[in-house]
Coordinates of C-alpha atoms and ligand atoms in Angstrom, one line a residue:
Chain C
M1 CA -80.2 -153.6 48.0
D2 CA -76.7 -153.7 49.4
Q3 CA -75.6 -151.2 46.8
L4 CA -78.6 -148.9 47.6
L5 CA -77.9 -148.9 51.3
Q6 CA -74.2 -148.1 50.7
Q7 CA -75.2 -145.2 48.5
L8 CA -77.7 -144.0 51.1
I9 CA -74.9 -144.0 53.7
N10 CA -72.6 -142.1 51.3
A11 CA -75.4 -139.6 50.5
L12 CA -76.1 -139.0 54.2
S13 CA -72.4 -138.7 54.9
L14 CA -71.7 -136.2 52.1
G15 CA -75.0 -134.4 52.7
G16 CA -74.2 -134.0 56.3
I17 CA -70.9 -132.3 55.5
Y18 CA -72.7 -129.9 53.1
A19 CA -75.4 -129.4 55.7
M20 CA -73.0 -128.3 58.4
L21 CA -71.1 -126.0 56.0
A22 CA -74.4 -124.5 54.7
L23 CA -75.6 -124.0 58.3
G24 CA -72.4 -122.1 59.1
L25 CA -73.0 -119.9 56.1
A26 CA -76.6 -119.4 57.0
I27 CA -76.1 -118.5 60.7
V28 CA -73.6 -115.8 59.8
F29 CA -75.7 -114.5 56.9
S30 CA -78.9 -114.4 58.9
I31 CA -77.3 -112.2 61.5
V32 CA -74.8 -109.9 59.7
G33 CA -75.9 -110.2 56.1
L34 CA -72.6 -111.6 55.1
I35 CA -72.2 -114.3 52.5
N36 CA -68.9 -115.5 53.6
F37 CA -66.9 -116.6 50.6
A38 CA -64.0 -117.4 52.9
H39 CA -65.9 -120.0 54.8
G40 CA -64.1 -122.7 52.8
D41 CA -60.8 -121.3 53.9
I42 CA -61.9 -121.8 57.5
M43 CA -62.5 -125.4 56.8
T44 CA -59.1 -125.6 55.0
F45 CA -57.4 -124.0 58.0
G46 CA -59.0 -126.6 60.2
G47 CA -57.5 -129.2 57.9
Y48 CA -54.0 -127.7 58.2
G49 CA -54.5 -127.5 61.9
I50 CA -55.0 -131.3 62.0
F51 CA -52.0 -131.8 59.6
L52 CA -49.6 -129.7 61.6
S53 CA -50.5 -131.1 64.9
M54 CA -49.9 -134.6 63.5
V55 CA -46.6 -133.4 62.2
F56 CA -45.7 -132.2 65.7
G57 CA -46.5 -135.6 67.1
F58 CA -50.0 -135.2 68.6
P59 CA -52.1 -138.3 68.7
P60 CA -54.8 -138.4 66.0
I61 CA -57.8 -137.6 68.4
A62 CA -55.9 -134.6 69.9
A63 CA -55.0 -133.5 66.3
L64 CA -58.7 -133.5 65.4
C65 CA -59.6 -131.4 68.4
I66 CA -56.8 -128.9 67.6
G67 CA -58.2 -128.8 64.0
L68 CA -61.6 -127.9 65.4
G69 CA -60.1 -125.2 67.6
A70 CA -58.1 -123.8 64.7
A71 CA -61.2 -123.4 62.6
V72 CA -63.0 -121.6 65.5
V73 CA -60.0 -119.3 66.0
M74 CA -59.8 -118.5 62.3
A75 CA -63.5 -117.7 62.1
L76 CA -63.3 -115.4 65.1
A77 CA -60.1 -113.8 63.7
M78 CA -61.8 -113.1 60.3
E79 CA -64.7 -111.4 62.1
R80 CA -62.5 -109.3 64.3
T81 CA -60.0 -108.2 61.6
A82 CA -62.0 -108.0 58.4
F83 CA -65.8 -108.1 58.9
R84 CA -66.3 -106.1 62.1
V85 CA -65.1 -102.9 60.5
M86 CA -67.5 -103.6 57.6
R87 CA -70.5 -104.1 59.9
G88 CA -73.7 -102.7 58.4
A89 CA -72.2 -102.5 54.9
D90 CA -74.3 -103.8 52.0
V91 CA -74.3 -107.4 51.0
I92 CA -72.0 -106.8 48.0
S93 CA -69.3 -104.9 49.9
L94 CA -69.3 -107.7 52.5
L95 CA -69.1 -110.4 49.8
I96 CA -66.2 -108.6 48.2
T97 CA -64.4 -108.3 51.5
S98 CA -64.8 -112.0 52.0
F99 CA -63.3 -112.7 48.5
A100 CA -60.3 -110.7 49.6
V101 CA -60.0 -112.6 52.8
S102 CA -60.3 -115.9 50.9
E103 CA -57.6 -115.0 48.4
I104 CA -55.1 -113.9 51.1
L105 CA -55.6 -117.1 53.0
K106 CA -55.2 -119.3 49.9
V107 CA -51.9 -117.5 49.1
L108 CA -50.7 -118.0 52.7
F109 CA -51.6 -121.7 52.5
Q110 CA -49.8 -122.1 49.2
N111 CA -46.7 -120.3 50.1
G112 CA -46.6 -121.1 53.8
I113 CA -47.3 -124.8 53.6
S114 CA -47.6 -126.2 50.1
A115 CA -49.6 -125.7 46.9
R116 CA -49.9 -129.5 46.7
P117 CA -51.9 -131.9 48.9
V118 CA -50.1 -132.8 52.1
P119 CA -50.9 -136.3 53.5
I120 CA -52.3 -137.0 56.9
S121 CA -51.9 -140.6 58.1
F122 CA -54.8 -141.6 60.3
P123 CA -54.9 -145.1 61.9
A124 CA -55.8 -147.7 59.3
A125 CA -58.9 -148.7 61.2
W126 CA -60.5 -145.3 60.3
S127 CA -60.6 -146.1 56.6
G128 CA -61.7 -149.7 57.2
S129 CA -65.1 -151.2 57.0
Y130 CA -67.4 -153.5 58.9
Q131 CA -70.1 -156.0 58.2
I132 CA -73.7 -155.8 59.1
G133 CA -76.1 -158.5 58.0
G134 CA -73.8 -159.4 55.1
M135 CA -73.3 -155.8 54.0
T136 CA -70.0 -154.0 54.0
I137 CA -70.2 -150.5 55.5
G138 CA -67.3 -148.0 55.7
V139 CA -66.2 -146.8 59.2
A140 CA -65.6 -143.2 58.1
P141 CA -69.0 -142.6 56.5
T142 CA -70.7 -144.1 59.5
A143 CA -68.7 -141.9 61.9
S144 CA -69.4 -139.0 59.7
I145 CA -73.2 -139.5 59.9
L146 CA -73.0 -139.9 63.7
V147 CA -71.0 -136.8 64.1
T148 CA -73.4 -134.9 61.9
I149 CA -76.4 -136.0 63.9
V150 CA -74.7 -135.1 67.2
S151 CA -73.6 -131.7 65.9
L152 CA -77.0 -130.8 64.5
G153 CA -78.6 -132.0 67.8
C154 CA -76.2 -129.8 69.9
L155 CA -76.8 -126.8 67.7
T156 CA -80.5 -127.2 67.9
F157 CA -80.2 -127.3 71.7
V158 CA -78.0 -124.2 71.7
L159 CA -80.4 -122.3 69.5
R160 CA -83.6 -123.4 71.2
R161 CA -82.7 -123.7 74.8
L162 CA -79.8 -121.4 75.6
A163 CA -80.1 -117.7 76.1
I164 CA -77.3 -117.0 73.6
G165 CA -79.0 -119.1 71.0
M166 CA -82.3 -117.3 71.5
A167 CA -80.3 -114.0 71.2
M168 CA -78.9 -115.2 67.9
R169 CA -82.4 -116.0 66.6
A170 CA -83.6 -112.6 67.8
A171 CA -80.5 -111.0 66.1
A172 CA -81.5 -112.6 62.8
E173 CA -84.9 -111.0 63.1
D174 CA -84.0 -107.5 64.3
F175 CA -80.5 -106.8 65.3
D176 CA -81.0 -103.2 66.4
M177 CA -83.8 -104.2 68.7
L178 CA -81.5 -106.6 70.4
R179 CA -79.1 -103.8 71.1
M180 CA -82.0 -101.8 72.5
L181 CA -82.3 -104.5 75.1
G182 CA -78.8 -103.9 76.2
V183 CA -77.2 -106.9 74.4
R184 CA -73.7 -106.3 73.1
A185 CA -73.8 -106.7 69.4
N186 CA -70.2 -107.9 69.1
R187 CA -70.9 -110.9 71.4
V188 CA -73.7 -112.2 69.4
V189 CA -71.8 -111.7 66.1
A190 CA -68.8 -113.4 67.6
A191 CA -70.9 -116.3 68.8
A192 CA -72.3 -116.7 65.3
F193 CA -68.9 -116.8 63.8
A194 CA -67.6 -119.2 66.5
I195 CA -70.4 -121.6 65.7
S196 CA -69.9 -121.3 62.0
G197 CA -66.2 -121.9 62.5
L198 CA -66.9 -124.9 64.7
L199 CA -69.2 -126.4 62.0
A200 CA -66.5 -125.8 59.4
G201 CA -64.0 -127.5 61.7
I202 CA -66.2 -130.5 62.1
A203 CA -66.6 -130.7 58.3
A204 CA -62.8 -130.5 58.0
V205 CA -62.4 -133.4 60.5
I206 CA -64.8 -135.6 58.6
W207 CA -63.4 -134.6 55.2
T208 CA -59.7 -135.2 56.1
A209 CA -60.6 -138.4 57.9
Q210 CA -62.2 -139.7 54.8
R211 CA -59.6 -138.4 52.3
G212 CA -56.3 -138.4 54.2
S213 CA -54.9 -135.2 52.8
V214 CA -55.2 -131.4 52.9
D215 CA -54.6 -128.9 50.1
P216 CA -55.2 -125.1 49.8
M217 CA -58.4 -125.7 47.9
M218 CA -59.8 -128.4 50.2
G219 CA -62.6 -126.3 51.6
F220 CA -63.4 -124.5 48.3
F221 CA -65.5 -127.2 46.5
P222 CA -67.5 -128.4 49.4
V223 CA -68.4 -124.8 50.4
L224 CA -69.3 -124.1 46.8
K225 CA -71.8 -127.0 47.2
A226 CA -72.9 -125.6 50.5
F227 CA -73.6 -122.2 48.9
I228 CA -75.8 -124.0 46.4
A229 CA -77.5 -125.8 49.4
T230 CA -78.2 -122.5 51.2
V231 CA -79.8 -121.0 48.1
L232 CA -81.7 -124.1 47.4
G233 CA -83.0 -124.2 51.0
G234 CA -83.7 -120.5 51.2
L235 CA -81.0 -118.0 51.9
G236 CA -80.8 -117.2 55.6
S237 CA -83.0 -120.1 56.6
L238 CA -81.2 -122.5 59.0
G239 CA -83.6 -125.4 58.4
G240 CA -83.4 -124.7 54.7
A241 CA -79.6 -124.9 54.8
V242 CA -79.7 -128.3 56.4
L243 CA -82.3 -129.6 54.0
G244 CA -80.5 -128.1 51.0
G245 CA -77.2 -129.7 52.2
F246 CA -78.7 -133.2 52.3
V247 CA -80.5 -132.7 48.9
V248 CA -77.3 -131.6 47.2
G249 CA -75.3 -134.4 48.8
T250 CA -77.9 -137.0 47.8
L251 CA -78.1 -135.7 44.2
E252 CA -74.4 -135.8 43.9
V253 CA -74.0 -139.3 45.3
L254 CA -76.9 -140.6 43.2
T255 CA -75.6 -139.2 39.9
Q256 CA -72.2 -140.5 40.7
A257 CA -73.5 -144.0 41.4
F258 CA -76.2 -144.4 38.8
L259 CA -75.3 -142.1 35.9
P260 CA -74.0 -143.9 32.7
D261 CA -70.3 -143.3 32.2
A262 CA -70.9 -141.2 29.1
L263 CA -72.8 -138.7 31.2
A264 CA -70.3 -138.6 34.0
P265 CA -68.6 -135.3 33.0
Y266 CA -72.0 -133.6 33.2
R267 CA -72.6 -134.6 36.7
D268 CA -72.4 -131.2 38.3
A269 CA -74.4 -129.7 35.4
I270 CA -77.2 -132.2 36.0
V271 CA -77.2 -131.5 39.8
L272 CA -77.2 -127.7 39.2
S273 CA -80.0 -128.0 36.6
A274 CA -82.1 -129.9 39.2
V275 CA -81.4 -127.1 41.7
I276 CA -82.4 -124.4 39.1
A277 CA -85.5 -126.3 38.3
V278 CA -86.5 -126.3 42.0
L279 CA -85.8 -122.6 42.2
L280 CA -88.0 -121.9 39.2
V281 CA -90.9 -123.4 41.1
R282 CA -89.8 -122.1 44.5
P283 CA -87.7 -118.9 44.0
D284 CA -87.3 -118.4 47.8
G285 CA -86.0 -121.9 48.3
L286 CA -87.4 -125.0 49.8
L287 CA -87.8 -123.6 53.4
P288 CA -87.6 -119.8 53.0
A289 CA -86.5 -117.5 55.8
R290 CA -89.4 -115.5 57.2
S291 CA -90.0 -112.6 54.8
G292 CA -88.8 -109.2 56.0
A293 CA -86.7 -110.8 58.7
R294 CA -83.8 -108.6 57.7
S295 CA -84.5 -104.9 57.3
Chain I
M1 CA -81.9 -76.0 91.5
T2 CA -79.3 -78.8 91.0
G3 CA -80.2 -80.0 87.5
Q4 CA -78.5 -83.3 88.2
S5 CA -80.8 -84.5 90.8
D6 CA -84.2 -83.4 89.5
T7 CA -84.0 -84.6 85.9
V8 CA -83.1 -88.1 84.5
L9 CA -82.8 -86.9 80.9
D10 CA -81.6 -83.6 79.5
V11 CA -81.6 -82.9 75.8
E12 CA -79.8 -79.7 74.8
A13 CA -79.8 -78.2 71.3
L14 CA -80.2 -81.7 69.8
D15 CA -79.8 -82.0 66.0
V16 CA -80.5 -85.2 64.1
R17 CA -79.7 -85.5 60.4
Y18 CA -80.3 -88.2 57.8
G19 CA -77.9 -87.1 55.0
P20 CA -79.1 -83.7 54.0
V21 CA -82.4 -84.0 55.9
R22 CA -82.4 -82.2 59.3
A23 CA -85.0 -84.2 61.0
V24 CA -84.5 -82.6 64.4
R25 CA -83.3 -79.0 64.8
G26 CA -81.8 -77.8 68.0
I27 CA -84.4 -79.0 70.5
S28 CA -84.0 -78.8 74.2
F29 CA -86.2 -80.4 76.9
G30 CA -86.0 -82.8 79.8
V31 CA -87.7 -85.6 81.8
A32 CA -88.0 -84.9 85.6
R33 CA -87.1 -87.7 88.0
G34 CA -90.3 -89.7 88.5
G35 CA -92.1 -87.6 85.9
I36 CA -93.7 -88.3 82.5
T37 CA -92.8 -86.0 79.6
A38 CA -95.1 -86.3 76.6
L39 CA -93.5 -85.6 73.3
L40 CA -96.3 -84.7 70.8
G41 CA -96.5 -83.6 67.2
A42 CA -97.8 -84.6 63.8
N43 CA -96.4 -87.5 61.7
G44 CA -92.9 -86.6 60.6
A45 CA -92.3 -84.0 63.2
G46 CA -89.2 -85.7 64.4
K47 CA -90.4 -87.4 67.6
S48 CA -89.0 -90.9 66.8
S49 CA -85.8 -89.4 65.6
T50 CA -85.4 -87.6 68.9
L51 CA -86.1 -90.8 70.8
M52 CA -83.7 -92.9 68.7
A53 CA -81.0 -90.3 69.2
I54 CA -81.5 -90.4 73.0
A55 CA -81.2 -94.2 72.7
G56 CA -78.0 -93.9 70.7
V57 CA -79.5 -95.8 67.8
V58 CA -79.2 -92.8 65.4
P59 CA -76.2 -90.4 65.8
V60 CA -76.5 -87.0 67.5
A61 CA -75.4 -84.6 64.8
S62 CA -74.9 -81.8 67.3
G63 CA -76.1 -80.9 70.7
R64 CA -76.0 -82.9 73.9
V65 CA -78.0 -85.7 75.5
S66 CA -77.4 -86.4 79.2
L67 CA -78.8 -89.4 81.1
F68 CA -78.8 -89.4 84.9
G69 CA -76.5 -86.4 84.8
K70 CA -73.9 -87.9 82.4
P71 CA -73.4 -86.9 78.8
T72 CA -73.9 -89.9 76.4
A73 CA -71.7 -88.8 73.6
K74 CA -70.3 -91.8 71.6
T75 CA -72.2 -94.3 73.8
T76 CA -73.8 -97.3 72.0
P77 CA -77.4 -98.2 72.5
D78 CA -76.6 -101.4 74.4
A79 CA -74.5 -99.4 76.9
I80 CA -77.2 -96.7 77.3
V81 CA -79.8 -99.5 78.0
R82 CA -77.5 -101.1 80.6
S83 CA -77.1 -97.7 82.3
G84 CA -80.8 -97.9 83.3
V85 CA -82.9 -97.1 80.2
G86 CA -85.8 -99.2 78.9
I87 CA -86.9 -98.8 75.3
C88 CA -90.3 -99.6 73.7
P89 CA -89.6 -98.5 70.1
E90 CA -92.1 -97.5 67.4
G91 CA -93.9 -100.5 65.9
R92 CA -93.2 -102.6 69.1
R93 CA -90.5 -104.8 67.3
I94 CA -91.1 -107.9 69.4
F95 CA -89.3 -110.9 68.1
A96 CA -92.1 -112.6 66.2
S97 CA -90.4 -116.0 65.7
L98 CA -89.5 -116.3 69.4
S99 CA -92.0 -117.4 72.0
V100 CA -93.3 -114.9 74.6
E101 CA -91.0 -116.4 77.2
E102 CA -88.0 -116.4 74.9
N103 CA -88.5 -112.7 74.2
L104 CA -88.3 -112.1 77.9
I105 CA -85.3 -114.4 78.3
V106 CA -83.4 -112.5 75.5
A107 CA -84.4 -109.2 77.1
G108 CA -82.9 -110.3 80.4
T109 CA -79.5 -111.6 79.2
A110 CA -77.6 -108.3 79.3
V111 CA -79.3 -106.4 82.1
A112 CA -79.7 -108.9 84.9
T113 CA -78.0 -112.0 86.4
P114 CA -79.7 -115.3 85.4
Q115 CA -81.4 -115.6 88.8
V116 CA -82.7 -112.0 88.8
A117 CA -83.9 -112.3 85.2
A118 CA -85.8 -115.5 86.1
T119 CA -87.5 -113.7 89.0
R120 CA -88.4 -110.7 86.9
R121 CA -89.8 -112.9 84.1
E122 CA -92.2 -114.4 86.7
E123 CA -93.0 -110.9 87.9
M124 CA -93.8 -109.8 84.3
M125 CA -96.1 -112.8 83.8
E126 CA -97.9 -111.9 87.0
R127 CA -98.2 -108.2 86.1
F128 CA -99.4 -109.1 82.5
P129 CA -101.3 -112.4 83.0
I130 CA -102.0 -112.7 79.3
L131 CA -98.2 -113.1 78.8
G132 CA -98.1 -115.9 81.4
E133 CA -101.0 -117.7 79.7
R134 CA -99.2 -117.4 76.3
R135 CA -95.7 -117.9 77.4
R136 CA -95.0 -120.7 75.0
Q137 CA -96.8 -119.1 72.1
L138 CA -95.0 -117.4 69.2
A139 CA -94.9 -113.7 70.0
G140 CA -95.9 -113.0 66.4
L141 CA -99.3 -114.6 67.0
L142 CA -100.2 -112.2 69.8
S143 CA -102.7 -109.4 69.2
G144 CA -101.4 -105.9 68.9
G145 CA -102.2 -105.0 72.4
E146 CA -100.6 -108.2 73.8
Q147 CA -97.5 -107.4 71.7
Q148 CA -97.4 -104.0 73.2
M149 CA -97.5 -105.5 76.7
L150 CA -94.7 -107.8 75.7
A151 CA -92.7 -104.9 74.4
V152 CA -93.3 -103.1 77.8
A153 CA -92.4 -106.2 79.8
R154 CA -89.3 -106.7 77.7
A155 CA -88.2 -103.1 78.4
L156 CA -88.8 -103.6 82.1
M157 CA -86.5 -106.7 82.4
G158 CA -83.6 -104.4 83.2
A159 CA -85.6 -102.6 85.9
P160 CA -85.0 -99.3 84.1
K161 CA -85.1 -95.9 85.8
L162 CA -86.2 -94.2 82.6
L163 CA -88.5 -95.7 80.0
L164 CA -88.6 -94.4 76.4
M165 CA -91.9 -95.3 74.7
D166 CA -92.7 -94.5 71.1
E167 CA -96.5 -94.5 70.3
P168 CA -97.5 -97.4 72.5
S169 CA -101.2 -96.9 71.7
L170 CA -100.8 -96.8 67.9
G171 CA -103.2 -99.1 66.2
L172 CA -104.8 -100.5 69.3
A173 CA -108.5 -100.9 70.1
P174 CA -109.8 -98.2 72.4
Q175 CA -110.1 -100.5 75.4
M176 CA -106.5 -101.7 74.9
V177 CA -105.4 -98.0 74.7
D178 CA -106.9 -97.5 78.1
T179 CA -105.1 -100.5 79.5
I180 CA -101.8 -99.3 78.1
F181 CA -102.3 -95.9 79.6
S182 CA -103.1 -97.3 83.0
I183 CA -100.0 -99.4 82.8
I184 CA -98.0 -96.2 82.1
E185 CA -99.5 -94.5 85.2
E186 CA -98.8 -97.6 87.3
L187 CA -95.1 -97.6 86.1
Q188 CA -94.9 -93.9 87.1
R189 CA -96.3 -94.7 90.5
E190 CA -93.5 -97.2 90.9
G191 CA -91.0 -94.5 90.4
I192 CA -90.0 -95.0 86.7
S193 CA -89.5 -91.8 84.7
I194 CA -91.0 -91.9 81.3
L195 CA -90.6 -90.1 77.9
L196 CA -93.8 -90.8 76.1
V197 CA -94.1 -90.1 72.4
E198 CA -97.8 -90.1 71.4
Q199 CA -100.1 -89.3 68.6
N200 CA -103.0 -89.5 71.0
A201 CA -102.4 -86.1 72.5
A202 CA -105.5 -85.9 74.7
L203 CA -104.6 -89.1 76.6
A204 CA -100.9 -88.3 76.8
L205 CA -101.7 -84.9 78.3
E206 CA -103.8 -86.6 80.9
V207 CA -100.9 -88.7 82.3
A208 CA -98.0 -86.3 81.6
N209 CA -96.6 -83.7 83.9
H210 CA -94.7 -82.0 81.2
A211 CA -95.5 -81.7 77.5
V212 CA -93.3 -80.9 74.5
V213 CA -94.9 -80.2 71.1
M214 CA -92.7 -80.7 68.0
A215 CA -93.4 -79.5 64.5
N216 CA -91.0 -79.8 61.5
G217 CA -88.1 -80.9 63.7
E218 CA -88.4 -77.9 66.1
I219 CA -90.1 -77.4 69.4
A220 CA -93.4 -75.5 68.8
G221 CA -93.9 -75.1 72.6
Q222 CA -93.6 -76.9 75.9
G223 CA -95.0 -76.5 79.3
A224 CA -97.5 -77.9 81.8
P225 CA -100.2 -80.2 80.1
A226 CA -103.0 -78.1 81.5
D227 CA -101.7 -75.0 79.7
L228 CA -101.3 -77.0 76.4
A229 CA -104.6 -78.9 76.3
G230 CA -106.9 -77.3 73.9
D231 CA -104.2 -74.8 73.1
T232 CA -104.1 -73.4 69.6
L233 CA -100.4 -74.1 69.5
L234 CA -101.0 -77.9 69.9
K235 CA -103.7 -77.9 67.2
S236 CA -101.5 -75.9 64.8
A237 CA -98.6 -78.3 65.4
Y238 CA -100.8 -81.3 64.4
L239 CA -102.0 -79.5 61.3
A240 CA -98.6 -78.3 60.3
A241 CA -96.8 -81.3 58.7
Ligands
ADP1 N1 -84.0 -93.4 58.4 C1 -84.4 -92.2 57.9 N2 -83.8 -91.8 56.8 C2 -84.1 -90.6 56.2 N3 -85.1 -89.8 56.7 C3 -85.7 -90.2 57.8 C4 -85.4 -91.4 58.5 N4 -86.2 -91.6 59.6 C5 -87.0 -90.5 59.6 N5 -86.7 -89.7 58.5 C6 -87.3 -88.4 58.3 O1 -87.1 -87.6 59.4 C7 -88.3 -86.8 59.7 C8 -88.8 -87.1 61.1 O2 -89.2 -88.4 61.2 P1 -89.6 -89.1 62.5 O3 -88.6 -88.8 63.5 O4 -89.9 -90.6 62.2 O5 -91.0 -88.4 62.9 P2 -92.2 -88.8 63.8 O6 -91.8 -89.9 64.7 O7 -92.5 -87.5 64.6 O8 -93.3 -89.2 62.9 C9 -89.3 -87.2 58.6 O9 -89.3 -86.2 57.6 C10 -88.8 -88.5 58.1 O10 -89.1 -88.7 56.7
MG2 MG1 -92.6 -91.8 64.9

């Protein structure tokens, strides 16, 4: 029972990170048709933002905020320098552009900072644990779940209640029509990138707080899982991205906890096989985007 | 005879191309201030292409479009709309996954301050009571006629001086077609100039004060509706394509 609850918390915590990354990918994809392969580098950049501000002596909380800001700035800079000129290009051209952006950033991280992990020393309390009803629960996974819930709640509010959020939903449906209502395309696209950057920054905060280090590949593997989550949930579907993130996170934690040691090397293969099995039954994903939403 | 003050839209020798296809070939016409110009012609004649070029959505290959006396070269659709143009495009293109009210909120974001937009939303729901009744419903669940009203209301959120309408009556029940046409006349009485693309030539000629007939990307003829109604030219244009 204890074991199961702990694994549940781990699953929600990891799933939440994947969900936020997947959501960032899905928001951008739904509006500009870009599958942003460099999304992981936004997360990594956020991680380095935290690292560098700690090096420069900022207190941990301030460092986390700077990391968030760094991720937002990186996402906006990417859009402005690389993707805006490619607006309207086909999915493949955009994907290849994002590969290039990703490679450039990785080289900059490796040569500008370090190819190896750099440590971040957060207060010891953050990696501690607490007792509830005789069960030991980690502080970091709990905080991670709370942050995820608050973030998803805020995002829902923005998309449902604020005019800019409604404009983003409208843009996902028919971008040209939005412009025929006088809305400046660049603002909506920038807002989408800013939100995706913020979500990647939050993922970076949770990730580094739990692991205590940053390396040039930090964002790569979680975003790879987030890609799988978006496809599993239904490419371009925001609800699907969140659901997919939690499913992939849960599968990963469960296979890690309960798979016999002999099968451990096949963990990812087993998770991916499960995803493929789902896609065989539901080719458009668990919660498909509305059909014909993008022209 | 000052062209600036008596027309809101001037199209001169407009060409629209899609790759090698010349969809619109050197056409010239205008919309008088406070007037309705009907743009008629068979399917594929180039009416929508003309409208989209005026709106800045498809590029002007050559020629000139002037709105309110100013050339629109290299202007983006959003800037054209903010200069006082409302657009009801072909197929209505309402945001189906947004509620009726959300469609209007989005339409108000760029063309009015939040307070003005809120007031106009209420005006729209009074003018089109069905939209008020269904304000929380998904726009995709409205009937065709209701969707067209939403498309008109959406285009009016910026209080435009010129309205571009592409086949607003297409696919609607006869009674709804009448409603749409009476809305068009009402808008004109309020001082809005209108460029009306229509398949329903008879009704369009009734409300228009100038008519332009297109065939194969060119203008087959233009003039006062009374001269064109029942004209062989009009019939041949519809049979052409
Ligand atoms: N996006 C496009 N790409 C290529 N050809 C197009 C496109 N849109 C319209 N056309 C062509 O341009 C011509 C005029 O079309 P259109 O302006 O839609 O006519 P109408 O509105 O009078 O029916 C047609 O031959 C049509 O096939
Ligand atoms: Mg047409």
